[in-house]
Every structure is written in structure tokens, then in C-alpha cells.
Amino acid sequence: MIRPIIAGNWKMNKTIAEAVGFAEGLKAALKTPPAREVIVAPPFTALQAVAQAFRGSAVRLAAQNLHEAPKGAFTGEISAGMLQEAGCTHVIIGHSERRTLFGETDDRINRKLRAALDASLTPIFCIGELLQEREAGETEAVIERQLKGGLNNFTSGDIGHLVVAYEPVWAIGTGKTASPGQAQEVHRFIRRWTADRYGKETSAELAILYGGSVTPKNIAELLQQPDINGALVGGASLDIDSFVQMIGC
Ligand code: PEP
């Protein structure tokens, strides 16, 4: 049985002071350990301060990206080891904004996933199709290509240490959510694909999150789908009341 995960991706939002204020508020709101795993992904600048604020709570910390090299001449980049030192347990990799705005390819994402695992960080591996790909009936082909490329040379042991997030690009930040049925269809495809490659047991234990305009209003129905094990939430995770509602729904 997979423990549902609610992860908040803050993107390039919140100052350090705002992030710490949110973390303290969240810690106070979750007096008893929540039934769901809760993860928050602040911007890099706030990671260490938020890690300190969450100390003693069950909330986990994620970064939003990493560089695949352990160190070196990569101006402006951050390694997996640095993230771990700052208090991260997770890292989002392959988010559609990284793919479309920063040119990340499946091959690059594969190297980033490997770097995260090597540093004992749990990657939240994001995949999802564009609107024109869905409309052209290519959703499964796109998802398969992203899975194949991102997970190239991975073993079932590796798969046991990562989380997949299905995020249809047309639903991110647009207010258009995939219907629970549309989301479940793709999640089932991911479950079957991973079962064929890595075995039924590994696939059954793989947490597959849905992301794309998830809010307190639509989360319950999405989480009722058999292959949806949680949510990766952008906009609605920035407001503490809505985030707490989604954790408890
Ligand atoms: C995201 O950025 O991962 C996301 C799902 O954003 P939103 O919830 O705002 O659509």
C-alpha cells in the first residue's frame, strides 16, 4: 500500500522570510503526523532556512532542480550533494518548465535522475504531454518516450527509489485539470509500462503523482483513482490554507 504524497512546488515564489513563515504555519497546522507524506519544494535560497523550520516535523523538503555533476565549473548550478547538505530528501526533475523553457532533454533528465539517486535523494520525475500531442492522439507515445529516455539504464532497484509525476503540460498553471478519468488512463499506462519492464511488484509500489491545476476542490476525486497516489501541486500550494486542506482532504 503506497502512502499518498502531497507535494507543493513553489517554483520561483516566496522570499526566505515568507518561506519560513509558511513552514512554521504548516508545522503548527500538522500537530499530529499526517496520514499523507507531505513535501514542499521552495526555491534554492530558502532551502536551508525551511529545513530548519521543519525540524522535528514529518514534512520533507525537495529542491526544484539540480545539476548532474557532483561539483565543478558550472556557474549558477547546484549539485545533488549540496541539496542534501541543505536538508533536502527529494528533488523535482524534468518539470515541464525545465523541459520547455530551459531545453532539458530526456537524456539530460536521465543523468539528473542518476545524480539524485547516487546522492540518496528521491527524485520526483515529471513527465507529460503537450496539448497538441494529446490532440494528435500521441499521449501514450510521448509518455513512453519520456519514460524510456529518463529511465534509460535504470534497474528495478532504482525505480524503487523514485516517484513519478504525470503532469499534462496543458493542465499546468492553466486552471484546466485533466478529468480524473483522463488522468487515471495515463497513470494506468505508466503502471503497466513499469510493470512490463521492472516487474509487477516494483510497479505496484511506485508512487505516481498527478499534477496540473490541482486545488482543494478537485483533489479528492483525483486521489480516488486507483493509480493516482498523490499530487504535485503548483499554484494552490502557495497558500497555506489551501495546502493544509489538500493534505487533509
Ligand atoms: C506544477 O508546476 O507542477 C503544477 C502542477 O502547477 P499547477 O498546480 O499550478 O498547475
PDB file of C-alpha atoms in Angstrom, residues 12 15 18 47 69 94 105 113 127 150 168 213 244:
ATOM      1  CA  MET A  12      10.211  30.996  -8.198  1.00  0.00           C
ATOM      2  CA  THR A  15      11.288  35.174  -0.093  1.00  0.00           C
ATOM      3  CA  GLU A  18       7.838  34.164   3.528  1.00  0.00           C
ATOM      4  CA  LEU A  47      16.003  25.543   1.372  1.00  0.00           C
ATOM      5  CA  ALA A  69      27.795  16.807 -11.930  1.00  0.00           C
ATOM      6  CA  GLY A  94      12.230  17.038 -15.582  1.00  0.00           C
ATOM      7  CA  THR A 105      16.155  16.658 -22.908  1.00  0.00           C
ATOM      8  CA  LEU A 113      17.888  11.304 -12.090  1.00  0.00           C
ATOM      9  CA  ILE A 127       6.532  13.578 -17.454  1.00  0.00           C
ATOM     10  CA  GLY A 150      14.537   9.319 -18.484  1.00  0.00           C
ATOM     11  CA  PRO A 168      -0.059  17.056 -18.668  1.00  0.00           C
ATOM     12  CA  SER A 213      -4.158  22.700 -11.644  1.00  0.00           C
ATOM     13  CA  VAL A 244      -3.367  22.251   4.515  1.00  0.00           C
TER      14      VAL A 244
END
